[in-house]
């Protein structure tokens, strides 16, 4: 590594030795603590993206680090499906406690995409059915099974064919939706799922797979009754509701699981991202009745239920329950009123929406209309310019996403403090003043 510019040395090695996949931020990290990232030259950044919404209890959270270290000193691997380990047993019991309703049994894997695919296999096994309905704009991962559920062609380009027994229905994207009669969102978009089932499928439906708050789509928050209506539709067709909480779960929206805001007990909940605060772990959880459809040999993962990751997850859950979810809730409420005034002050902001510490700022070009003439055109360039300005001038890291890549994503560690949020917001105003 070059002494003169150690940051560039890391990115140069990426260019030479890693496959040329998107690296959006170009901020190499040498150390991280709480909400602070430090690069190889000692520059500090305020992290308002948490490694794509993962380090929910803060970078290098002491309790999580200690739990992982203690387990490292015991043993690292035995395959939890060959040799039962206590952290996996304890974590599964804990997940049964924190998931809504009668959800009880968990399968452990290593990532979100595996959790989603496993959930679909379980739904198929339980229902004896085949087809799956997902949502346009939804994101469920990039391996071929999950990619088929992902409702965004930009992820699929030159990667097909994916599974052909998946159909997509309209998302609950109120800002760019013309389905509801009144000014307020209702559940008309849920009714589109009925339309798609009757027009695009054989009717042999295993699952409807949705995100209770859509992350990659641009932080799309459904109307209150939507999720319950979707579950009703699923059950009417003998199918299960799979609520993909990979991104929205583990405190992100100010509740342990976002489904709680909608008073819905999903049939299966895939989880990952925040579950172990950055150690690789995925899971999906179902009621005993549904879970027991799996028989020995139906599914397995060599690394799934890794004891170090499970020990970290147990500590993460303790930390979340020890005031951190509460912080996400209260800071989220404070942000809501702050965002209201920012939205009023800046024309290029089409909508700011979110819940807890999961927020999206959608940028638009007011001079032209966007798709279907429902709302102003997405302004992708502005979202990138604002993110760049925040990083370069204010030292604040945010994400850029959304179906049209015009949404700034604020998804910081849930430990973030009011003063740090003030810094993010003043950086956002500065950026808009400079580049909008
Ligand atoms: C809702 C949702 N599901 C699944 C995934 C895939 O997770 P992973 O990248 O861990 O495979 C993601 C990742 O962003 C996600 O947001």
Coordinates of C-alpha atoms and ligand atoms in Angstrom, one line a residue:
X1 CA 0.0 0.0 0.0
X2 CA 1.4 3.4 -1.0
X3 CA 2.5 5.5 2.0
X4 CA 1.7 8.8 0.2
X5 CA -2.0 8.1 -0.5
X6 CA -3.3 5.1 1.4
X7 CA -6.9 5.8 0.4
X8 CA -6.0 5.6 -3.2
X9 CA -3.9 2.5 -2.6
X10 CA -7.0 0.7 -1.4
X11 CA -9.3 1.8 -4.2
X12 CA -6.5 1.0 -6.7
X13 CA -6.3 -2.6 -5.3
X14 CA -10.1 -2.8 -5.7
X15 CA -9.7 -1.8 -9.3
X16 CA -7.0 -4.3 -10.0
X17 CA -8.2 -7.3 -7.9
X18 CA -11.9 -7.1 -7.2
X19 CA -14.5 -7.6 -9.9
X20 CA -15.6 -4.3 -11.3
X21 CA -18.9 -3.9 -9.3
X22 CA -20.4 -0.6 -8.3
X23 CA -18.5 1.2 -5.5
X24 CA -20.7 4.2 -5.0
X25 CA -18.9 6.2 -2.3
X26 CA -15.2 5.7 -2.7
X27 CA -14.6 6.3 1.0
X28 CA -12.3 3.5 2.2
X29 CA -12.7 2.8 5.9
X30 CA -9.8 2.0 8.2
X31 CA -11.8 2.3 11.4
X32 CA -15.4 3.0 12.5
X33 CA -17.0 3.8 15.8
X34 CA -20.6 4.6 16.6
X35 CA -21.7 6.9 13.7
X36 CA -18.2 7.8 12.7
X37 CA -16.1 6.4 9.8
X38 CA -12.4 7.1 9.5
X39 CA -10.5 6.7 6.3
X40 CA -6.8 5.8 5.8
X41 CA -5.8 9.4 5.9
X42 CA -7.6 10.1 9.2
X43 CA -10.5 11.9 7.6
X44 CA -13.7 11.5 9.7
X45 CA -17.2 11.1 8.2
X46 CA -20.5 11.1 9.9
X47 CA -22.2 7.9 8.7
X48 CA -25.8 8.4 7.8
X49 CA -26.1 5.2 5.8
X50 CA -24.7 2.5 8.1
X51 CA -23.2 0.3 5.4
X52 CA -26.5 0.1 3.6
X53 CA -28.6 0.0 6.7
X54 CA -26.7 -2.6 8.7
X55 CA -24.9 -1.3 11.7
X56 CA -28.0 -0.5 13.6
X57 CA -26.5 -0.4 17.1
X58 CA -23.5 1.6 16.0
X59 CA -20.2 0.6 14.5
X60 CA -18.0 -1.5 16.7
X61 CA -20.7 -1.6 19.4
X62 CA -18.9 -2.7 22.5
X63 CA -21.4 -5.3 23.7
X64 CA -21.6 -6.9 20.2
X65 CA -17.8 -6.9 19.7
X66 CA -17.4 -8.5 23.2
X67 CA -20.0 -11.2 22.5
X68 CA -18.4 -12.1 19.2
X69 CA -14.9 -12.1 20.7
X70 CA -16.0 -14.4 23.5
X71 CA -17.5 -16.8 21.0
X72 CA -14.3 -16.7 18.9
X73 CA -12.4 -17.9 21.9
X74 CA -14.8 -20.9 22.2
X75 CA -15.2 -22.2 18.6
X76 CA -16.0 -20.6 15.2
X77 CA -17.7 -23.3 13.2
X78 CA -19.1 -26.7 13.4
X79 CA -22.1 -26.3 11.0
X80 CA -25.1 -25.5 13.1
X81 CA -27.1 -28.1 11.1
X82 CA -24.6 -30.9 12.0
X83 CA -23.5 -29.9 15.5
X84 CA -26.2 -27.8 17.4
X85 CA -24.6 -24.7 19.0
X86 CA -25.9 -22.7 21.9
X87 CA -25.7 -19.2 20.3
X88 CA -27.9 -20.5 17.4
X89 CA -30.4 -22.1 19.9
X90 CA -30.5 -19.0 22.1
X91 CA -30.9 -16.7 19.1
X92 CA -33.7 -18.7 17.6
X93 CA -35.6 -18.6 20.9
X94 CA -35.0 -14.9 21.1
X95 CA -36.2 -14.3 17.6
X96 CA -39.4 -16.3 18.5
X97 CA -39.9 -13.7 21.3
X98 CA -39.2 -10.6 19.3
X99 CA -41.1 -11.5 16.1
X100 CA -44.8 -10.7 16.0
X101 CA -47.6 -13.2 16.9
X102 CA -47.0 -16.9 16.7
X103 CA -43.8 -16.8 14.6
X104 CA -41.6 -19.4 16.3
X105 CA -39.1 -21.4 14.2
X106 CA -36.2 -19.9 12.4
X107 CA -33.8 -21.1 9.7
X108 CA -30.4 -19.4 9.7
X109 CA -28.4 -18.5 6.5
X110 CA -25.9 -15.8 5.7
X111 CA -27.6 -13.0 3.8
X112 CA -30.8 -11.3 2.8
X113 CA -31.1 -13.0 -0.6
X114 CA -30.7 -16.4 0.9
X115 CA -33.3 -15.6 3.6
X116 CA -35.8 -14.6 0.8
X117 CA -35.2 -17.6 -1.3
X118 CA -35.5 -19.9 1.7
X119 CA -38.7 -18.3 2.6
X120 CA -40.1 -18.9 -0.9
X121 CA -39.0 -22.6 -0.7
X122 CA -40.8 -22.9 2.6
X123 CA -43.9 -21.3 1.3
X124 CA -43.9 -23.7 -1.7
X125 CA -43.4 -26.7 0.6
X126 CA -46.2 -25.6 3.0
X127 CA -48.8 -24.6 0.4
X128 CA -47.9 -27.2 -2.3
X129 CA -48.1 -24.3 -4.7
X130 CA -45.7 -22.8 -7.2
X131 CA -46.1 -19.3 -8.3
X132 CA -45.1 -16.1 -6.5
X133 CA -46.3 -12.6 -6.7
X134 CA -44.0 -9.7 -5.9
X135 CA -44.0 -6.0 -6.5
X136 CA -42.8 -3.7 -9.2
X137 CA -39.9 -1.7 -7.7
X138 CA -39.4 -4.2 -4.9
X139 CA -35.9 -5.5 -4.1
X140 CA -35.2 -8.9 -2.6
X141 CA -31.6 -9.6 -3.6
X142 CA -29.4 -10.4 -6.5
X143 CA -29.0 -14.2 -6.7
X144 CA -31.1 -15.7 -9.4
X145 CA -34.1 -16.7 -7.3
X146 CA -34.4 -13.4 -5.5
X147 CA -33.6 -11.5 -8.6
X148 CA -36.7 -12.9 -10.2
X149 CA -38.7 -11.3 -7.3
X150 CA -36.9 -8.0 -7.6
X151 CA -39.2 -5.7 -9.6
X152 CA -36.6 -3.6 -11.3
X153 CA -35.2 -4.4 -14.7
X154 CA -32.0 -2.5 -14.1
X155 CA -30.8 -5.3 -11.8
X156 CA -31.7 -7.9 -14.4
X157 CA -30.2 -6.6 -17.5
X158 CA -28.1 -9.3 -19.2
X159 CA -28.7 -11.6 -16.3
X160 CA -31.8 -13.4 -17.4
X161 CA -33.7 -15.6 -17.7
X162 CA -34.7 -15.6 -14.0
X163 CA -37.6 -17.7 -12.6
X164 CA -40.6 -17.4 -14.9
X165 CA -43.3 -18.2 -12.3
X166 CA -43.1 -14.8 -10.6
X167 CA -45.5 -12.0 -11.5
X168 CA -45.3 -8.4 -10.3
X169 CA -48.0 -6.0 -9.1
X170 CA -48.1 -2.3 -8.4
X171 CA -46.2 -1.0 -5.4
X172 CA -47.7 1.2 -2.7
X173 CA -45.8 4.2 -4.1
X174 CA -48.2 7.0 -3.3
X175 CA -46.1 9.8 -4.8
X176 CA -46.2 8.4 -8.3
X177 CA -49.5 6.5 -8.3
X178 CA -52.7 7.4 -9.9
X179 CA -54.8 4.5 -8.5
X180 CA -56.4 6.1 -5.5
X181 CA -59.5 8.2 -6.0
X182 CA -58.9 10.8 -3.2
X183 CA -55.8 12.8 -2.2
X184 CA -54.9 10.2 0.5
X185 CA -53.4 6.8 -0.3
X186 CA -55.8 4.0 0.2
X187 CA -55.4 0.3 -0.6
X188 CA -56.2 0.5 -4.4
X189 CA -52.7 -0.6 -5.1
X190 CA -53.2 -3.8 -3.1
X191 CA -56.2 -4.5 -5.3
X192 CA -53.8 -4.5 -8.2
X193 CA -52.4 -7.8 -6.7
X194 CA -55.8 -9.4 -7.3
X195 CA -55.7 -8.1 -10.9
X196 CA -52.3 -9.6 -11.5
X197 CA -53.2 -12.9 -9.9
X198 CA -56.2 -13.3 -12.1
X199 CA -54.6 -12.0 -15.3
X200 CA -51.0 -13.2 -15.1
X201 CA -50.9 -16.4 -13.1
X202 CA -52.4 -19.9 -13.1
X203 CA -53.8 -19.1 -9.6
X204 CA -51.5 -21.6 -8.0
X205 CA -49.9 -19.1 -5.7
X206 CA -47.4 -20.0 -2.9
X207 CA -46.5 -16.6 -1.7
X208 CA -46.9 -12.9 -2.0
X209 CA -43.5 -11.4 -1.2
X210 CA -43.4 -7.7 -0.2
X211 CA -41.3 -5.3 1.8
X212 CA -43.3 -3.6 4.6
X213 CA -41.3 -0.5 3.9
X214 CA -39.6 -0.6 0.5
X215 CA -35.9 0.3 0.9
X216 CA -34.2 0.1 -2.5
X217 CA -37.3 1.4 -4.2
X218 CA -36.6 4.8 -2.5
X219 CA -38.0 4.3 1.1
X220 CA -41.6 3.8 0.0
X221 CA -43.9 3.6 3.0
X222 CA -47.2 1.9 2.4
X223 CA -50.5 3.3 3.6
X224 CA -51.7 2.0 7.0
X225 CA -54.2 -0.7 5.8
X226 CA -52.1 -2.0 2.9
X227 CA -50.1 -4.8 4.4
X228 CA -53.2 -6.3 6.1
X229 CA -55.1 -6.2 2.8
X230 CA -52.1 -7.9 1.0
X231 CA -52.2 -10.7 3.6
X232 CA -55.9 -11.1 3.1
X233 CA -55.4 -11.5 -0.6
X234 CA -52.6 -14.0 -0.1
X235 CA -54.8 -16.1 2.3
X236 CA -57.8 -15.9 0.0
X237 CA -55.6 -17.6 -2.6
X238 CA -54.2 -20.2 -0.2
X239 CA -50.9 -18.4 -0.3
X240 CA -48.6 -17.0 2.4
X241 CA -47.5 -13.4 3.1
X242 CA -43.7 -13.2 3.1
X243 CA -42.8 -9.8 4.6
X244 CA -39.2 -9.2 3.6
X245 CA -37.8 -7.3 6.7
X246 CA -34.2 -7.6 5.6
X247 CA -33.9 -3.9 5.5
X248 CA -36.8 -2.6 7.6
X249 CA -36.3 -5.1 10.5
X250 CA -34.2 -4.8 13.6
X251 CA -35.3 -1.4 14.8
X252 CA -34.8 0.5 11.6
X253 CA -38.4 1.9 11.5
X254 CA -38.7 2.5 15.2
X255 CA -40.2 -0.9 15.9
X256 CA -38.3 -4.2 16.0
X257 CA -40.1 -5.2 12.8
X258 CA -41.9 -2.8 10.4
X259 CA -44.8 -5.2 10.2
X260 CA -45.7 -4.2 13.7
X261 CA -46.7 -0.7 12.5
X262 CA -49.3 -2.3 10.4
X263 CA -50.6 -4.7 13.1
X264 CA -49.9 -7.6 10.8
X265 CA -48.3 -11.0 11.7
X266 CA -46.7 -12.1 8.4
X267 CA -46.5 -15.8 7.6
X268 CA -42.8 -15.7 7.1
X269 CA -40.3 -13.0 7.8
X270 CA -36.9 -13.0 6.1
X271 CA -34.3 -11.1 8.0
X272 CA -30.6 -10.0 7.6
X273 CA -28.7 -6.7 7.5
X274 CA -29.2 -5.3 11.0
X275 CA -29.6 -8.7 12.7
X276 CA -26.0 -9.1 13.8
X277 CA -24.8 -5.5 13.4
X278 CA -22.5 -6.3 10.4
X279 CA -21.6 -9.9 11.0
X280 CA -23.0 -11.9 8.1
X281 CA -26.2 -13.6 9.2
X282 CA -29.6 -14.1 7.6
X283 CA -32.7 -15.8 8.8
X284 CA -36.3 -16.5 8.1
X285 CA -38.9 -17.2 10.7
X286 CA -42.4 -18.8 10.5
X287 CA -45.0 -20.3 12.8
X288 CA -44.4 -23.8 13.9
X289 CA -47.2 -25.0 11.6
X290 CA -45.6 -23.4 8.5
X291 CA -42.0 -24.2 9.5
X292 CA -42.7 -27.9 10.1
X293 CA -43.6 -28.3 6.5
X294 CA -39.8 -28.5 6.0
X295 CA -38.4 -32.0 6.4
X296 CA -34.8 -33.0 7.0
X297 CA -32.8 -32.3 3.9
X298 CA -35.2 -29.8 2.4
X299 CA -32.8 -26.9 3.0
X300 CA -29.3 -26.3 4.4
X301 CA -26.5 -23.8 4.6
X302 CA -23.0 -24.7 5.6
X303 CA -22.3 -21.4 7.4
X304 CA -25.9 -20.7 8.5
X305 CA -26.2 -20.3 12.2
X306 CA -22.6 -19.5 12.7
X307 CA -22.0 -19.2 16.4
X308 CA -20.0 -16.0 16.3
X309 CA -22.6 -14.3 14.1
X310 CA -25.4 -15.6 16.4
X311 CA -23.6 -14.4 19.5
X312 CA -23.3 -11.0 17.9
X313 CA -27.0 -11.1 17.0
X314 CA -28.0 -11.9 20.6
X315 CA -26.0 -8.9 21.8
X316 CA -27.5 -6.7 19.0
X317 CA -31.0 -7.5 20.0
X318 CA -30.2 -6.7 23.7
X319 CA -28.8 -3.4 22.6
X320 CA -31.7 -2.6 20.4
X321 CA -34.1 -3.2 23.3
X322 CA -32.0 -1.2 25.7
X323 CA -33.1 2.2 24.3
X324 CA -31.8 2.1 20.7
X325 CA -35.1 1.3 19.1
X326 CA -36.6 4.0 21.3
X327 CA -34.0 6.4 19.9
X328 CA -34.9 5.5 16.4
X329 CA -38.6 6.2 17.2
X330 CA -38.0 9.6 18.9
X331 CA -35.4 10.9 16.5
X332 CA -37.6 9.7 13.6
X333 CA -40.5 11.8 15.0
X334 CA -38.2 14.8 15.4
X335 CA -36.9 14.3 11.8
X336 CA -40.4 14.2 10.4
X337 CA -41.1 17.8 11.5
X338 CA -37.6 19.0 10.4
X339 CA -38.2 17.4 7.0
X340 CA -41.6 19.0 6.6
X341 CA -39.9 22.4 6.7
X342 CA -37.1 21.4 4.4
X343 CA -39.6 20.0 1.9
X344 CA -41.4 23.3 2.0
X345 CA -38.3 25.3 1.4
X346 CA -36.9 23.5 -1.6
X347 CA -38.8 23.1 -4.9
X348 CA -36.6 20.3 -6.2
X349 CA -37.8 18.1 -3.3
X350 CA -40.8 16.1 -4.5
X351 CA -41.4 14.2 -1.3
X352 CA -39.6 13.3 1.9
X353 CA -40.9 10.1 3.4
X354 CA -39.9 7.6 6.0
X355 CA -40.3 6.2 9.5
X356 CA -38.0 5.8 12.4
X357 CA -34.5 6.2 11.0
X358 CA -35.3 5.1 7.4
X359 CA -35.9 8.2 5.3
X360 CA -35.9 9.0 1.6
X361 CA -35.7 12.5 0.0
X362 CA -37.0 12.3 -3.6
X363 CA -35.6 14.9 -6.0
X364 CA -37.5 16.0 -9.0
X365 CA -37.3 18.4 -11.9
X366 CA -40.4 20.6 -11.5
X367 CA -40.1 21.8 -15.2
X368 CA -41.3 18.4 -16.6
X369 CA -43.6 15.6 -15.7
X370 CA -42.3 12.1 -15.0
X371 CA -43.7 8.6 -15.8
X372 CA -47.5 8.5 -16.4
X373 CA -47.7 12.2 -15.9
X374 CA -48.4 11.7 -12.2
X375 CA -45.6 13.7 -10.6
X376 CA -42.6 15.8 -11.7
X377 CA -39.8 14.0 -13.5
X378 CA -37.2 12.2 -11.3
X379 CA -33.9 14.2 -11.0
X380 CA -31.2 11.6 -10.7
X381 CA -28.3 14.0 -11.3
X382 CA -29.4 16.2 -8.4
X383 CA -29.6 13.3 -6.0
X384 CA -26.0 12.4 -6.9
X385 CA -24.8 16.0 -6.7
X386 CA -26.4 16.5 -3.3
X387 CA -24.9 13.3 -2.0
X388 CA -21.5 14.3 -3.3
X389 CA -21.7 17.7 -1.7
X390 CA -22.8 16.3 1.6
X391 CA -19.8 14.0 1.6
X392 CA -17.2 16.4 0.3
X393 CA -18.2 19.6 2.0
X394 CA -19.9 18.4 5.2
X395 CA -18.3 15.0 5.7
X396 CA -21.7 13.2 5.8
X397 CA -22.2 9.9 4.1
X398 CA -25.7 9.2 2.7
X399 CA -27.0 6.7 0.2
X400 CA -28.6 7.4 -3.2
X401 CA -31.2 4.9 -4.4
X402 CA -34.8 4.6 -5.5
X403 CA -36.3 3.0 -8.6
X404 CA -35.2 6.1 -10.6
X405 CA -32.0 6.6 -8.6
X406 CA -33.2 10.0 -7.5
X407 CA -33.7 9.4 -3.8
X408 CA -31.3 10.4 -1.1
X409 CA -31.4 7.7 1.6
X410 CA -30.8 8.5 5.3
X411 CA -30.4 5.2 7.2
X412 CA -27.8 6.0 9.9
X413 CA -26.9 3.8 12.9
X414 CA -30.0 3.9 15.2
X415 CA -27.7 5.3 17.9
X416 CA -27.4 8.6 16.1
X417 CA -27.8 11.7 18.3
X418 CA -29.8 14.8 17.8
X419 CA -26.7 17.0 17.1
X420 CA -25.4 14.5 14.5
X421 CA -28.8 14.6 12.8
X422 CA -28.7 18.4 12.9
X423 CA -25.4 18.2 11.1
X424 CA -26.9 16.0 8.4
X425 CA -29.8 18.4 7.9
X426 CA -27.7 21.5 7.8
X427 CA -25.4 19.7 5.3
X428 CA -28.5 18.8 3.2
X429 CA -29.6 22.5 3.2
X430 CA -26.1 23.6 2.3
X431 CA -25.9 21.1 -0.5
X432 CA -29.3 22.1 -1.9
X433 CA -28.4 25.8 -1.7
X434 CA -25.2 25.0 -3.6
X435 CA -26.3 22.6 -6.3
X436 CA -30.1 22.7 -6.7
Ligands
LIG1 C1 -35.5 -5.9 1.4 C2 -34.3 -6.6 1.0 N1 -34.3 -7.9 0.8 C3 -33.2 -8.6 0.4 C4 -32.0 -7.9 0.3 C5 -30.8 -8.7 -0.1 O1 -29.9 -8.8 0.9 P1 -28.4 -9.2 0.7 O2 -27.7 -8.1 0.0 O3 -27.9 -9.5 2.1 O4 -28.4 -10.5 0.0 C6 -31.9 -6.6 0.5 C7 -30.6 -5.8 0.3 O5 -30.6 -4.7 0.1 C8 -33.1 -5.9 0.8 O6 -33.1 -4.5 1.0

